[in-house]
Amino acid sequence: MLLLLTWVKNRETVVGMEPDTLPKLLARNRILYSYRVALREKDLGIWQRTTWQEYWCHVRDFALGLKELGLSRGDKLSILGDNCREWLYADLATQSSAAITVGIYPTDVPTQVKYILENSQSTFVVAKDQEQVDKVLEIKGSVPNLKKIVVVDMKGLRRYQDPMIISFKDVEAMGAQISERGPELFEEMVQSTRSEDPAIIVYTSGTTGQPKGAMISHINMIAMIRGLSQILDFLHTDSFVSALPLCHIAERMFSLIFPMWAGCTVNFAESVATLQEDLGEISPTAFLNVPRIWEKMHSNIMIRMQDAVFFKRWIFRAMLPIGVKVSEFKLKKRRVPMLWQVLYGLAYLALFRPLRNQLGLLNARIFVSGAAPLSPDLMKFYHALGVPVRECYGMTEMSGISCMPPNDEIKIGGVGKPIPGVEIRIADDGEILQRGHSVFLGYYGNPEATREIMKDGWLYTGDVGELDSDGHLKITDRKKDIIITAGGKNIAPSELENSLKFSPYIKEAIVIGDRRKFVSCLIQIEPETVSHWAQNNRIAYTNYKSLATRPEVKRLIEGEVEKANTNFAQVERIKKFVILDKELDQDDEELTATMKVKRANIEKKFRDLIEAMYS
Amino acid sequence: MPLLEITGLSLHFGGIVALSDFDLTVHKGTVHAVIGPNGAGKTSLFNCISGIYRPTAGQIFFKGAGVSQLKPDQIAEMGIARTFQNIELFAHMSVIDNLLLGCHTKMTTGLFSAAFFWGKAVREEEQHRLEVERIIDFLEIEKVRKKTVGSLPYGFQKRVEIGRALAMRPELLLLDEPVAGMNVEETEDIARFVLDIKEEMEITIIMVEHDMGVVMDIADTVTVLDFGSKIGEGSPAEVQSNPHVIAAYLGQE
């Protein structure tokens, strides 16, 4: 009873409070939601829960431990590893100390890790496991600023004698002792955080050149979420599955900023390999992903359907068109006729409900695709299933999302209206300019790059687009990627590429044609689906290379290219293509950590192949 | 005291000599590799240690106690677990069930409480299940924990087999060709697991292996067998330069 009374009393003090930094939001949530689940992580086959109260304690202990080790205002702490609860503890603990968090992709190779540690002048690294620790140890000689390596999972590290290594638990234990002596210490640290200070540095994936560290302040993040929450109303009952790397701004929003704002629950999958099953178990209420995953889910469905028994195949083929028809009504904002409603009900029970359940999308109400354009065909497919995917527009330099279509205004091919607080202007050459409180502070230690992107208070995005009559933004492409053929025709390669990638057999497509006679394309096949197709058609192969070079596969892809070509005008169509005989890889500098192709590198690397197509 | 000591071990099948007067000493906390050409008697040695074959002559001591006359289940209970060259799992059972079966020797539930799944049986099941989940986590097979073993790729089956042996919570683990038939990446994974088993779980390992890369990288001591007799022993580097070993592997001029 007493507990309840104190809770009610505490609650009164925080209702109506406007916290202006993430740590202050955590302090508020701890009182508002104290015994609700904040985080879940599957461990040893069971979903382990962390309440807001426990969340607060972990952050407090870790922050005080770091302080004891010498982390102070303005210092940088890098986090290197897969998503887990400790990632967020470390992030918030750093921000509570008025220090700055830097996220590093767990897939980065040691030289990239070194670049970021050096560039950000990090004094601490939090590494998830042995794999990441090895990377840091390999390059620690060349980063003299580094003081400590804090390790989350000590498995396999028993023999390591390096005095820089300390376990996450030990740091927390140090902090717990301090907090016992001075219980108000951490509260004071949290209250002294300032909204205008930089909170995080996010390294942009860098499809060209070295990554740049974008400094984002508390006020940037709060401005973004304040605007966005007027369009997507997040509730404390919402839950997300943390799937993308946390160092990426999109996942930072879903796993950190939104939950801090609205008290939502974040779930961490057991491992990267079990993500799909864990998604099915959690069935999150909101789902944000990159087009690559939406494409992958689509091709998985198509392949499973090919293997299904006759009856299931028939259901799929008969019911999908009903969904397509109904979604067309909805997208045009017309009333769905009675007959179609009945048919849709039937299709829902027979196909859409079980399918969505399998995908873990049954309870979801918000579906977002971002970071790269999604093919319109794919969007239509998901809308037909009753999964109204919407595309949003955002960038690291805008602290995440800057355009998002409201619930009843989703358009295929459009990214919606600017969120409240963001102003958008189209420059004379078509470039999108933005301004608002969510515009970042600048690139860390790189004022030239900042001056290049920030002119007269406007952020020059480098994307080309247009606003339609409803005020919705439509993105054409990256400014530097637009192809001008020898005939003088402007072509946006991403439209063509997405149309190709809609095929379950095509994983990656790179359209080429700048200053050339015609448009051509490099294609990477999707090994899973193509090998499946090859087995069904009794085509022998040994490895990826032998599969990719089979003439039958070439004919298969030819058919897919033909299909994609029908959506485009004569001059835009792909006249020739080559299938790459290797898989594109991040380690070979062909992809960024977010799986975007590094166009310039690829064009350089496969120059001979490209020239052969044009000679 | 060495963990395992073998003295004067001989094994004959009629006129065929599988092992003759063989001595071996394995110390706690090491990875001990046994190598040799095909038919040298490596698997026969394993079968003697695990009690499948009764040696013709000689003694095997595990922690000072003679085990050569014991039955396989008694030896397993003492703390010696093994995997097989060809996978010997229950193909129609799930990964979890296969691993739980490894806990069998540690189960003490009676027929009655097990049949009604009541009282002690529940507590014991929970405890073993936790143990099994730790092994699943250790071997990184979360993705397949509920799949039937027969439907898994070869590399995963090998891991499950190691997992089942670990579920017995042994002190000595016998691995019979753990990386045979694996690609480079799978081989590296298994090598890492073997080292982790040694260090994290403090289990001593005897390993029969043909992949010399793995043996040279992870073994502390190597014993070379040829035609049932020991022809060399020492650190990987010593064995590599031993002329007898070179002759046995490459043939004599």
mmCIF file with all atom_site columns, C-alpha atoms in Angstrom, chain A residues 42-46 130 154-159 270-271 273-274 277 281, chain B residues 130 133-134 137-140 142-143 145-146 192-193 195-196 199-200 202:
data_model
loop_
_atom_site.group_PDB
_atom_site.id
_atom_site.type_symbol
_atom_site.label_atom_id
_atom_site.label_alt_id
_atom_site.label_comp_id
_atom_site.label_asym_id
_atom_site.label_entity_id
_atom_site.label_seq_id
_atom_site.pdbx_PDB_ins_code
_atom_site.Cartn_x
_atom_site.Cartn_y
_atom_site.Cartn_z
_atom_site.occupancy
_atom_site.B_iso_or_equiv
_atom_site.pdbx_formal_charge
_atom_site.auth_seq_id
_atom_site.auth_comp_id
_atom_site.auth_asym_id
_atom_site.auth_atom_id
_atom_site.pdbx_PDB_model_num
ATOM 1  C CA . LYS A 1 42  ? 15.939 -14.099 -25.189 1.00 0.00 ? 42  LYS A CA 1
ATOM 2  C CA . ASP A 1 43  ? 18.598 -15.945 -23.272 1.00 0.00 ? 43  ASP A CA 1
ATOM 3  C CA . LEU A 1 44  ? 18.882 -19.689 -22.738 1.00 0.00 ? 44  LEU A CA 1
ATOM 4  C CA . GLY A 1 45  ? 15.647 -20.104 -24.674 1.00 0.00 ? 45  GLY A CA 1
ATOM 5  C CA . ILE A 1 46  ? 13.590 -17.896 -22.352 1.00 0.00 ? 46  ILE A CA 1
ATOM 6  C CA . GLN A 1 130 ? 35.577 -12.019 -27.917 1.00 0.00 ? 130 GLN A CA 1
ATOM 7  C CA . MET A 1 154 ? 33.548 -12.649 -21.127 1.00 0.00 ? 154 MET A CA 1
ATOM 8  C CA . LYS A 1 155 ? 33.271 -16.058 -22.814 1.00 0.00 ? 155 LYS A CA 1
ATOM 9  C CA . GLY A 1 156 ? 36.627 -17.156 -24.207 1.00 0.00 ? 156 GLY A CA 1
ATOM 10 C CA . LEU A 1 157 ? 38.526 -14.267 -22.596 1.00 0.00 ? 157 LEU A CA 1
ATOM 11 C CA . ARG A 1 158 ? 39.919 -16.102 -19.606 1.00 0.00 ? 158 ARG A CA 1
ATOM 12 C CA . ARG A 1 159 ? 43.441 -16.226 -20.978 1.00 0.00 ? 159 ARG A CA 1
ATOM 13 C CA . GLU A 1 270 ? 18.567 -14.422 -29.222 1.00 0.00 ? 270 GLU A CA 1
ATOM 14 C CA . SER A 1 271 ? 20.984 -14.218 -32.121 1.00 0.00 ? 271 SER A CA 1
ATOM 15 C CA . ALA A 1 273 ? 20.184 -16.310 -36.957 1.00 0.00 ? 273 ALA A CA 1
ATOM 16 C CA . THR A 1 274 ? 17.013 -16.683 -34.872 1.00 0.00 ? 274 THR A CA 1
ATOM 17 C CA . GLU A 1 277 ? 11.510 -17.029 -35.252 1.00 0.00 ? 277 GLU A CA 1
ATOM 18 C CA . GLU A 1 281 ? 7.109  -15.111 -30.915 1.00 0.00 ? 281 GLU A CA 1
ATOM 19 C CA . LEU B 2 130 ? 18.812 -25.314 -18.160 1.00 0.00 ? 130 LEU B CA 1
ATOM 20 C CA . GLU B 2 133 ? 20.209 -24.516 -22.929 1.00 0.00 ? 133 GLU B CA 1
ATOM 21 C CA . ARG B 2 134 ? 23.655 -23.477 -21.705 1.00 0.00 ? 134 ARG B CA 1
ATOM 22 C CA . ASP B 2 137 ? 24.146 -21.221 -26.195 1.00 0.00 ? 137 ASP B CA 1
ATOM 23 C CA . PHE B 2 138 ? 27.759 -22.365 -26.007 1.00 0.00 ? 138 PHE B CA 1
ATOM 24 C CA . LEU B 2 139 ? 27.656 -24.194 -29.347 1.00 0.00 ? 139 LEU B CA 1
ATOM 25 C CA . GLU B 2 140 ? 25.542 -21.496 -31.010 1.00 0.00 ? 140 GLU B CA 1
ATOM 26 C CA . GLU B 2 142 ? 19.820 -21.712 -30.922 1.00 0.00 ? 142 GLU B CA 1
ATOM 27 C CA . LYS B 2 143 ? 18.396 -21.535 -34.392 1.00 0.00 ? 143 LYS B CA 1
ATOM 28 C CA . ARG B 2 145 ? 17.051 -26.249 -31.107 1.00 0.00 ? 145 ARG B CA 1
ATOM 29 C CA . LYS B 2 146 ? 13.566 -27.508 -31.958 1.00 0.00 ? 146 LYS B CA 1
ATOM 30 C CA . ARG B 2 192 ? 37.307 -22.628 -31.498 1.00 0.00 ? 192 ARG B CA 1
ATOM 31 C CA . PHE B 2 193 ? 34.735 -24.713 -29.649 1.00 0.00 ? 193 PHE B CA 1
ATOM 32 C CA . LEU B 2 195 ? 39.592 -24.640 -27.214 1.00 0.00 ? 195 LEU B CA 1
ATOM 33 C CA . ASP B 2 196 ? 36.624 -23.100 -25.379 1.00 0.00 ? 196 ASP B CA 1
ATOM 34 C CA . GLU B 2 199 ? 39.286 -23.451 -21.118 1.00 0.00 ? 199 GLU B CA 1
ATOM 35 C CA . GLU B 2 200 ? 35.771 -22.509 -20.112 1.00 0.00 ? 200 GLU B CA 1
ATOM 36 C CA . GLU B 2 202 ? 37.833 -27.260 -17.939 1.00 0.00 ? 202 GLU B CA 1
#
